[in-house]
Amino acid sequence: RRTYLVTGAASGIGRATAARLRDGGHTVIGADLKGADISADLATPAGRTGLVQRADELTGGRLDAVIACAGLAHPDPVTLRVNYFGMVASLEGLRPLLAAGTDPRAALVSSAIAIHPSDPAIVDAALAGDEAAAVAAAQAAVDRGEGHTIYGASKQAIARWLRRTAVTEGWANAGIPLNAVAPGTVVTPMTAPLLDDAATREVVDASLPMPLNGHARPEQIAPVLAWLTSADNTHVTGQILFADGGADATLRGETG
Ligand code: NAI
């Protein structure tokens, strides 16, 4: 029996993952804006600190796994705050609790969209850890009428952060695998409005073609996150596992 913390646990992929783990007999502490064990706004420094403090209180300072799902796709800088800075703060902030756990593991949700070109000003500032500059770059994108690019930039930045971080001090050398899942299109409250409209659905499908089984349900992504954060995973780290119905292989072919 393991103890997991899942962010974004009130909806979609996070909710399905938490449910699967609970069905497996594990203890899951969910975090979300509301409707979970811990209420925390991961767009804000206070919410991020609150998450870690509350998790520490609820677990006695020990976690076996963290799964960072919380995210949003608004054409607004808040998307960068949550999807990049909120995820980094969750994982770094909870790392001491993982260090006290058994067979500790961590995973985050990036996106297959991360392989598309994105705004380097946003990505570079995020990777430099400069939230003010990254948010300013995201606001500049909004001002140019390109706010829709913020989501892809946030997912590319977190994917690059993962590659860099998994093998740094306190992760691999502390025995903590850190991986990402990159889903294609998953039918959740985040994507439902896009998929319900024939014109936007066509744009989504052209951007991420999924020849294997089409759009996923959140319950089909949950087992991938569950395995990466299980004790069975001893040697997979720093990987971005595309659970995307073949989108990456279609778009990048042999060079991916
Ligand atoms: P969802 O909207 O169903 O769930 C996301 C959850 O994150 C919600 O419960 C929401 O309240 C929470 N959240 C948003 N802002 C927050 C904040 N400031 N603080 C705390 N929690 C916050 O969406 P879905 O689809 O389950 O997304 C989960 C993750 O998967 C996200 O990171 C998303 O970017 C990613 N993803 C989703 C894909 C899809 O097609 N649905 C594809 C690829 C990645």
mmCIF file of C-alpha atoms and ligand atoms in Angstrom:
data_model
loop_
_atom_site.group_PDB
_atom_site.id
_atom_site.type_symbol
_atom_site.label_atom_id
_atom_site.label_comp_id
_atom_site.label_asym_id
_atom_site.label_seq_id
_atom_site.Cartn_x
_atom_site.Cartn_y
_atom_site.Cartn_z
ATOM 1 C CA ARG A 1 0.000 0.000 0.000
ATOM 2 C CA ARG A 2 1.518 3.292 -1.125
ATOM 3 C CA THR A 3 0.665 6.917 -0.451
ATOM 4 C CA TYR A 4 0.246 9.128 -3.520
ATOM 5 C CA LEU A 5 -0.356 12.818 -3.961
ATOM 6 C CA VAL A 6 -2.157 13.698 -7.202
ATOM 7 C CA THR A 7 -2.612 17.314 -8.309
ATOM 8 C CA GLY A 8 -5.557 18.148 -10.534
ATOM 9 C CA ALA A 9 -7.386 15.305 -8.788
ATOM 10 C CA ALA A 10 -10.860 16.837 -9.110
ATOM 11 C CA SER A 11 -11.204 16.306 -12.864
ATOM 12 C CA GLY A 12 -10.081 14.511 -15.994
ATOM 13 C CA ILE A 13 -6.752 12.659 -16.012
ATOM 14 C CA GLY A 14 -5.951 13.457 -12.362
ATOM 15 C CA ARG A 15 -9.333 12.240 -11.190
ATOM 16 C CA ALA A 16 -9.102 9.012 -13.198
ATOM 17 C CA THR A 17 -5.581 8.378 -11.907
ATOM 18 C CA ALA A 18 -6.590 8.966 -8.287
ATOM 19 C CA ALA A 19 -9.579 6.633 -8.724
ATOM 20 C CA ARG A 20 -7.445 3.885 -10.233
ATOM 21 C CA LEU A 21 -4.898 4.087 -7.420
ATOM 22 C CA ARG A 22 -7.613 4.071 -4.739
ATOM 23 C CA ASP A 23 -9.204 1.046 -6.424
ATOM 24 C CA GLY A 24 -5.809 -0.620 -6.125
ATOM 25 C CA GLY A 25 -5.919 -0.105 -2.359
ATOM 26 C CA HIS A 26 -3.510 2.813 -2.207
ATOM 27 C CA THR A 27 -3.960 6.011 -0.221
ATOM 28 C CA VAL A 28 -4.395 9.059 -2.447
ATOM 29 C CA ILE A 29 -4.280 12.666 -1.325
ATOM 30 C CA GLY A 30 -5.866 14.769 -4.022
ATOM 31 C CA ALA A 31 -5.097 18.442 -4.564
ATOM 32 C CA ASP A 32 -7.031 20.894 -6.716
ATOM 33 C CA LEU A 33 -8.577 24.352 -6.675
ATOM 34 C CA LYS A 34 -11.559 22.790 -4.925
ATOM 35 C CA GLY A 35 -13.243 19.418 -4.560
ATOM 36 C CA ALA A 36 -10.149 17.548 -3.342
ATOM 37 C CA ASP A 37 -8.427 16.773 -0.019
ATOM 38 C CA ILE A 38 -6.173 19.812 -0.373
ATOM 39 C CA SER A 39 -7.445 23.066 -1.859
ATOM 40 C CA ALA A 40 -4.579 24.997 -3.417
ATOM 41 C CA ASP A 41 -4.273 27.490 -6.259
ATOM 42 C CA LEU A 42 -1.071 26.421 -7.985
ATOM 43 C CA ALA A 43 -1.027 29.645 -10.007
ATOM 44 C CA THR A 44 0.146 31.477 -6.891
ATOM 45 C CA PRO A 45 3.211 31.213 -4.630
ATOM 46 C CA ALA A 46 0.907 31.053 -1.578
ATOM 47 C CA GLY A 47 -1.078 28.171 -3.077
ATOM 48 C CA ARG A 48 2.107 26.256 -3.902
ATOM 49 C CA THR A 49 3.501 26.702 -0.382
ATOM 50 C CA GLY A 50 0.103 25.780 1.060
ATOM 51 C CA LEU A 51 0.057 22.533 -0.930
ATOM 52 C CA VAL A 52 3.381 21.425 0.502
ATOM 53 C CA GLN A 53 2.498 22.447 4.077
ATOM 54 C CA ARG A 54 -0.841 20.661 3.993
ATOM 55 C CA ALA A 55 0.659 17.548 2.399
ATOM 56 C CA ASP A 56 3.302 17.510 5.117
ATOM 57 C CA GLU A 57 0.611 17.705 7.816
ATOM 58 C CA LEU A 58 -1.591 15.028 6.248
ATOM 59 C CA THR A 59 1.216 12.528 5.646
ATOM 60 C CA GLY A 60 3.562 13.062 8.557
ATOM 61 C CA GLY A 61 6.160 14.140 6.014
ATOM 62 C CA ARG A 62 6.228 10.944 3.902
ATOM 63 C CA LEU A 63 4.978 10.373 0.387
ATOM 64 C CA ASP A 64 5.710 7.436 -1.901
ATOM 65 C CA ALA A 65 4.710 9.169 -5.132
ATOM 66 C CA VAL A 66 3.647 12.487 -6.604
ATOM 67 C CA ILE A 67 1.678 12.772 -9.846
ATOM 68 C CA ALA A 68 1.356 16.341 -11.157
ATOM 69 C CA CYS A 69 -1.671 16.652 -13.432
ATOM 70 C CA ALA A 70 -3.099 20.090 -12.566
ATOM 71 C CA GLY A 71 -3.197 22.262 -15.639
ATOM 72 C CA LEU A 72 -5.337 24.430 -17.851
ATOM 73 C CA ALA A 73 -5.384 25.618 -21.444
ATOM 74 C CA HIS A 74 -6.620 29.205 -21.349
ATOM 75 C CA PRO A 75 -5.005 31.642 -23.828
ATOM 76 C CA ASP A 76 -3.716 33.595 -20.838
ATOM 77 C CA PRO A 77 -0.487 33.778 -18.787
ATOM 78 C CA VAL A 78 -2.216 31.936 -15.910
ATOM 79 C CA THR A 79 -1.765 28.796 -18.022
ATOM 80 C CA LEU A 80 2.008 29.202 -17.772
ATOM 81 C CA ARG A 81 1.787 29.896 -14.038
ATOM 82 C CA VAL A 82 -0.042 26.622 -13.392
ATOM 83 C CA ASN A 83 1.333 24.313 -16.094
ATOM 84 C CA TYR A 84 4.992 25.197 -15.594
ATOM 85 C CA PHE A 85 5.610 27.060 -12.343
ATOM 86 C CA GLY A 86 2.872 25.232 -10.425
ATOM 87 C CA MET A 87 4.142 21.827 -11.566
ATOM 88 C CA VAL A 88 7.773 22.627 -10.805
ATOM 89 C CA ALA A 89 6.842 23.961 -7.348
ATOM 90 C CA SER A 90 4.704 20.892 -6.612
ATOM 91 C CA LEU A 91 7.442 18.468 -7.556
ATOM 92 C CA GLU A 92 10.349 20.356 -5.984
ATOM 93 C CA GLY A 93 8.317 21.250 -2.895
ATOM 94 C CA LEU A 94 7.189 17.670 -2.290
ATOM 95 C CA ARG A 95 10.595 16.129 -3.039
ATOM 96 C CA PRO A 96 11.627 16.098 0.658
ATOM 97 C CA LEU A 97 8.471 14.101 1.435
ATOM 98 C CA LEU A 98 9.357 11.676 -1.353
ATOM 99 C CA ALA A 99 12.877 11.353 0.021
ATOM 100 C CA ALA A 100 11.290 10.017 3.229
ATOM 101 C CA GLY A 101 9.011 7.592 1.333
ATOM 102 C CA THR A 102 9.394 4.014 0.126
ATOM 103 C CA ASP A 103 10.342 3.412 -3.521
ATOM 104 C CA PRO A 104 9.628 7.086 -4.230
ATOM 105 C CA ARG A 105 8.504 8.070 -7.744
ATOM 106 C CA ALA A 106 7.227 11.184 -9.493
ATOM 107 C CA ALA A 107 5.495 11.879 -12.781
ATOM 108 C CA LEU A 108 3.972 14.869 -14.509
ATOM 109 C CA VAL A 109 1.675 15.384 -17.461
ATOM 110 C CA SER A 110 3.192 17.218 -20.416
ATOM 111 C CA SER A 111 1.517 16.868 -23.835
ATOM 112 C CA ALA A 112 2.277 15.580 -27.306
ATOM 113 C CA ILE A 113 1.750 19.200 -28.340
ATOM 114 C CA ALA A 114 5.180 19.875 -26.774
ATOM 115 C CA ILE A 115 6.830 18.597 -29.977
ATOM 116 C CA HIS A 116 5.376 21.493 -31.966
ATOM 117 C CA PRO A 117 7.492 24.652 -32.323
ATOM 118 C CA SER A 118 6.667 27.174 -29.631
ATOM 119 C CA ASP A 119 7.532 30.653 -28.387
ATOM 120 C CA PRO A 120 11.198 30.557 -27.256
ATOM 121 C CA ALA A 121 10.816 33.750 -25.224
ATOM 122 C CA ILE A 122 8.275 32.030 -22.977
ATOM 123 C CA VAL A 123 10.088 28.692 -22.818
ATOM 124 C CA ASP A 124 13.534 30.164 -22.100
ATOM 125 C CA ALA A 125 12.288 32.494 -19.359
ATOM 126 C CA ALA A 126 10.368 29.628 -17.746
ATOM 127 C CA LEU A 127 13.403 27.333 -17.819
ATOM 128 C CA ALA A 128 15.467 30.160 -16.294
ATOM 129 C CA GLY A 129 13.008 30.092 -13.390
ATOM 130 C CA ASP A 130 12.024 33.726 -13.971
ATOM 131 C CA GLU A 131 8.250 33.690 -13.515
ATOM 132 C CA ALA A 132 7.842 37.454 -13.968
ATOM 133 C CA ALA A 133 9.739 37.426 -17.279
ATOM 134 C CA ALA A 134 7.962 34.284 -18.490
ATOM 135 C CA VAL A 135 4.553 35.749 -17.664
ATOM 136 C CA ALA A 136 5.552 39.005 -19.416
ATOM 137 C CA ALA A 137 6.520 36.988 -22.515
ATOM 138 C CA ALA A 138 3.188 35.161 -22.334
ATOM 139 C CA GLN A 139 1.339 38.483 -22.003
ATOM 140 C CA ALA A 140 3.259 39.751 -25.051
ATOM 141 C CA ALA A 141 1.953 36.723 -26.968
ATOM 142 C CA VAL A 142 -1.593 37.612 -25.881
ATOM 143 C CA ASP A 143 -1.042 41.208 -27.003
ATOM 144 C CA ARG A 144 0.063 39.955 -30.454
ATOM 145 C CA GLY A 145 -3.118 37.883 -30.679
ATOM 146 C CA GLU A 146 -1.156 34.646 -30.095
ATOM 147 C CA GLY A 147 -2.374 33.717 -26.625
ATOM 148 C CA HIS A 148 -3.242 30.227 -27.877
ATOM 149 C CA THR A 149 0.522 29.488 -28.098
ATOM 150 C CA ILE A 150 0.998 29.770 -24.317
ATOM 151 C CA TYR A 151 -0.315 26.258 -23.661
ATOM 152 C CA GLY A 152 2.163 24.570 -26.038
ATOM 153 C CA ALA A 153 5.009 26.674 -24.650
ATOM 154 C CA SER A 154 4.104 25.648 -21.085
ATOM 155 C CA LYS A 155 4.101 21.970 -22.066
ATOM 156 C CA GLN A 156 7.382 22.219 -24.002
ATOM 157 C CA ALA A 157 9.005 24.021 -21.060
ATOM 158 C CA ILE A 158 7.901 21.419 -18.528
ATOM 159 C CA ALA A 159 9.096 18.610 -20.820
ATOM 160 C CA ARG A 160 12.525 20.238 -21.069
ATOM 161 C CA TRP A 161 12.584 20.853 -17.307
ATOM 162 C CA LEU A 162 11.914 17.171 -16.795
ATOM 163 C CA ARG A 163 14.789 16.066 -19.051
ATOM 164 C CA ARG A 164 17.135 18.388 -17.218
ATOM 165 C CA THR A 165 15.933 17.703 -13.687
ATOM 166 C CA ALA A 166 15.517 13.922 -13.625
ATOM 167 C CA VAL A 167 19.278 13.425 -13.540
ATOM 168 C CA THR A 168 20.170 16.277 -11.195
ATOM 169 C CA GLU A 169 20.913 16.257 -7.475
ATOM 170 C CA GLY A 170 18.110 14.904 -5.346
ATOM 171 C CA TRP A 171 16.301 12.941 -8.053
ATOM 172 C CA ALA A 172 18.149 10.105 -9.825
ATOM 173 C CA ASN A 173 20.935 9.982 -7.244
ATOM 174 C CA ALA A 174 18.319 9.886 -4.482
ATOM 175 C CA GLY A 175 16.583 6.931 -6.144
ATOM 176 C CA ILE A 176 13.576 8.936 -7.383
ATOM 177 C CA PRO A 177 12.522 8.329 -11.000
ATOM 178 C CA LEU A 178 10.934 11.440 -12.529
ATOM 179 C CA ASN A 179 9.061 11.013 -15.805
ATOM 180 C CA ALA A 180 6.416 12.630 -17.961
ATOM 181 C CA VAL A 181 3.466 11.336 -19.893
ATOM 182 C CA ALA A 182 2.658 13.167 -23.117
ATOM 183 C CA PRO A 183 -0.945 12.402 -24.031
ATOM 184 C CA GLY A 184 -2.421 13.189 -27.402
ATOM 185 C CA THR A 185 -6.017 14.367 -27.211
ATOM 186 C CA VAL A 186 -7.903 13.133 -24.159
ATOM 187 C CA VAL A 187 -11.633 13.688 -23.775
ATOM 188 C CA THR A 188 -11.950 15.713 -20.555
ATOM 189 C CA PRO A 189 -13.670 18.935 -19.474
ATOM 190 C CA MET A 190 -10.553 20.738 -20.791
ATOM 191 C CA THR A 191 -11.014 19.538 -24.368
ATOM 192 C CA ALA A 192 -14.752 18.838 -24.547
ATOM 193 C CA PRO A 193 -15.657 22.300 -25.891
ATOM 194 C CA LEU A 194 -13.044 21.956 -28.662
ATOM 195 C CA LEU A 195 -14.107 18.453 -29.587
ATOM 196 C CA ASP A 196 -17.811 19.244 -29.580
ATOM 197 C CA ASP A 197 -17.335 21.752 -32.387
ATOM 198 C CA ALA A 198 -16.636 20.173 -35.795
ATOM 199 C CA ALA A 199 -14.353 22.979 -36.997
ATOM 200 C CA THR A 200 -12.118 23.115 -33.907
ATOM 201 C CA ARG A 201 -12.098 19.318 -33.687
ATOM 202 C CA GLU A 202 -10.640 19.217 -37.193
ATOM 203 C CA VAL A 203 -7.880 21.639 -36.174
ATOM 204 C CA VAL A 204 -7.112 19.535 -33.062
ATOM 205 C CA ASP A 205 -6.954 16.324 -35.094
ATOM 206 C CA ALA A 206 -4.729 17.867 -37.779
ATOM 207 C CA SER A 207 -2.367 19.059 -35.052
ATOM 208 C CA LEU A 208 -2.270 15.670 -33.265
ATOM 209 C CA PRO A 209 -3.289 12.789 -35.552
ATOM 210 C CA MET A 210 -4.043 9.642 -33.506
ATOM 211 C CA PRO A 211 -4.165 6.602 -35.830
ATOM 212 C CA LEU A 212 -4.188 4.167 -32.883
ATOM 213 C CA ASN A 213 -7.606 4.176 -31.201
ATOM 214 C CA GLY A 214 -8.290 7.898 -31.653
ATOM 215 C CA HIS A 215 -8.961 10.226 -28.745
ATOM 216 C CA ALA A 216 -8.225 8.740 -25.340
ATOM 217 C CA ARG A 217 -10.379 8.624 -22.244
ATOM 218 C CA PRO A 218 -8.713 9.725 -18.995
ATOM 219 C CA GLU A 219 -8.997 6.139 -17.718
ATOM 220 C CA GLN A 220 -6.674 5.112 -20.562
ATOM 221 C CA ILE A 221 -3.918 7.515 -19.482
ATOM 222 C CA ALA A 222 -4.187 6.695 -15.756
ATOM 223 C CA PRO A 223 -2.481 3.266 -15.997
ATOM 224 C CA VAL A 224 0.549 4.829 -17.684
ATOM 225 C CA LEU A 225 0.966 7.308 -14.819
ATOM 226 C CA ALA A 226 0.280 4.530 -12.307
ATOM 227 C CA TRP A 227 3.021 2.312 -13.708
ATOM 228 C CA LEU A 228 5.627 5.074 -13.924
ATOM 229 C CA THR A 229 5.034 5.842 -10.229
ATOM 230 C CA SER A 230 4.853 2.227 -9.072
ATOM 231 C CA ALA A 231 7.668 0.356 -7.326
ATOM 232 C CA ASP A 232 7.969 -1.720 -10.530
ATOM 233 C CA ASN A 233 9.611 1.236 -12.262
ATOM 234 C CA THR A 234 13.245 1.017 -11.204
ATOM 235 C CA HIS A 235 15.119 2.255 -14.292
ATOM 236 C CA VAL A 236 12.884 4.493 -16.366
ATOM 237 C CA THR A 237 13.672 8.137 -15.623
ATOM 238 C CA GLY A 238 13.840 11.408 -17.545
ATOM 239 C CA GLN A 239 11.517 9.957 -20.170
ATOM 240 C CA ILE A 240 8.597 11.548 -21.919
ATOM 241 C CA LEU A 241 6.255 8.675 -22.602
ATOM 242 C CA PHE A 242 3.960 9.541 -25.492
ATOM 243 C CA ALA A 243 0.545 7.996 -24.832
ATOM 244 C CA ASP A 244 -0.738 9.662 -27.967
ATOM 245 C CA GLY A 245 -2.216 7.065 -30.313
ATOM 246 C CA GLY A 246 0.756 7.477 -32.646
ATOM 247 C CA ALA A 247 0.774 11.281 -32.994
ATOM 248 C CA ASP A 248 4.482 11.645 -32.256
ATOM 249 C CA ALA A 249 5.465 8.789 -34.569
ATOM 250 C CA THR A 250 3.239 10.238 -37.295
ATOM 251 C CA LEU A 251 4.608 13.771 -36.983
ATOM 252 C CA ARG A 252 8.283 13.134 -36.190
ATOM 253 C CA GLY A 253 8.809 9.735 -37.763
ATOM 254 C CA GLU A 254 12.264 8.249 -37.382
ATOM 255 C CA THR A 255 13.881 11.416 -36.063
ATOM 256 C CA GLY A 256 11.779 11.698 -32.901
HETATM 257 P P1 NAI B 1 -9.220 18.920 -16.555
HETATM 258 O O1 NAI B 1 -9.595 20.334 -16.771
HETATM 259 O O2 NAI B 1 -10.256 17.877 -16.602
HETATM 260 O O3 NAI B 1 -8.429 18.775 -15.171
HETATM 261 C C1 NAI B 1 -7.429 19.678 -14.789
HETATM 262 C C2 NAI B 1 -7.538 19.944 -13.312
HETATM 263 O O4 NAI B 1 -6.505 20.887 -12.946
HETATM 264 C C3 NAI B 1 -8.882 20.565 -12.913
HETATM 265 O O5 NAI B 1 -9.498 19.839 -11.881
HETATM 266 C C4 NAI B 1 -8.501 21.963 -12.491
HETATM 267 O O6 NAI B 1 -9.311 22.493 -11.426
HETATM 268 C C5 NAI B 1 -7.059 21.784 -12.031
HETATM 269 N N1 NAI B 1 -6.417 23.093 -12.003
HETATM 270 C C6 NAI B 1 -6.461 24.064 -12.953
HETATM 271 N N2 NAI B 1 -5.879 25.177 -12.509
HETATM 272 C C7 NAI B 1 -5.451 24.922 -11.256
HETATM 273 C C8 NAI B 1 -4.801 25.708 -10.279
HETATM 274 N N3 NAI B 1 -4.506 26.999 -10.476
HETATM 275 N N4 NAI B 1 -4.487 25.132 -9.090
HETATM 276 C C9 NAI B 1 -4.830 23.842 -8.842
HETATM 277 N N5 NAI B 1 -5.461 23.052 -9.729
HETATM 278 C C10 NAI B 1 -5.778 23.592 -10.923
HETATM 279 O O7 NAI B 1 -8.092 18.642 -17.640
HETATM 280 P P2 NAI B 1 -7.308 17.318 -18.067
HETATM 281 O O8 NAI B 1 -7.519 17.164 -19.506
HETATM 282 O O9 NAI B 1 -7.557 16.205 -17.159
HETATM 283 O O10 NAI B 1 -5.801 17.821 -17.877
HETATM 284 C C11 NAI B 1 -4.898 17.250 -16.933
HETATM 285 C C12 NAI B 1 -3.486 17.507 -17.413
HETATM 286 O O11 NAI B 1 -3.283 16.819 -18.635
HETATM 287 C C13 NAI B 1 -3.223 18.984 -17.697
HETATM 288 O O12 NAI B 1 -1.896 19.290 -17.271
HETATM 289 C C14 NAI B 1 -3.344 19.045 -19.202
HETATM 290 O O13 NAI B 1 -2.624 20.116 -19.733
HETATM 291 C C15 NAI B 1 -2.775 17.716 -19.596
HETATM 292 N N6 NAI B 1 -3.129 17.251 -20.924
HETATM 293 C C16 NAI B 1 -4.434 17.116 -21.294
HETATM 294 C C17 NAI B 1 -4.738 16.689 -22.567
HETATM 295 C C18 NAI B 1 -6.133 16.543 -23.054
HETATM 296 O O14 NAI B 1 -6.320 16.344 -24.263
HETATM 297 N N7 NAI B 1 -7.138 16.620 -22.196
HETATM 298 C C19 NAI B 1 -3.686 16.364 -23.533
HETATM 299 C C20 NAI B 1 -2.354 16.514 -23.038
HETATM 300 C C21 NAI B 1 -2.102 16.948 -21.780
#
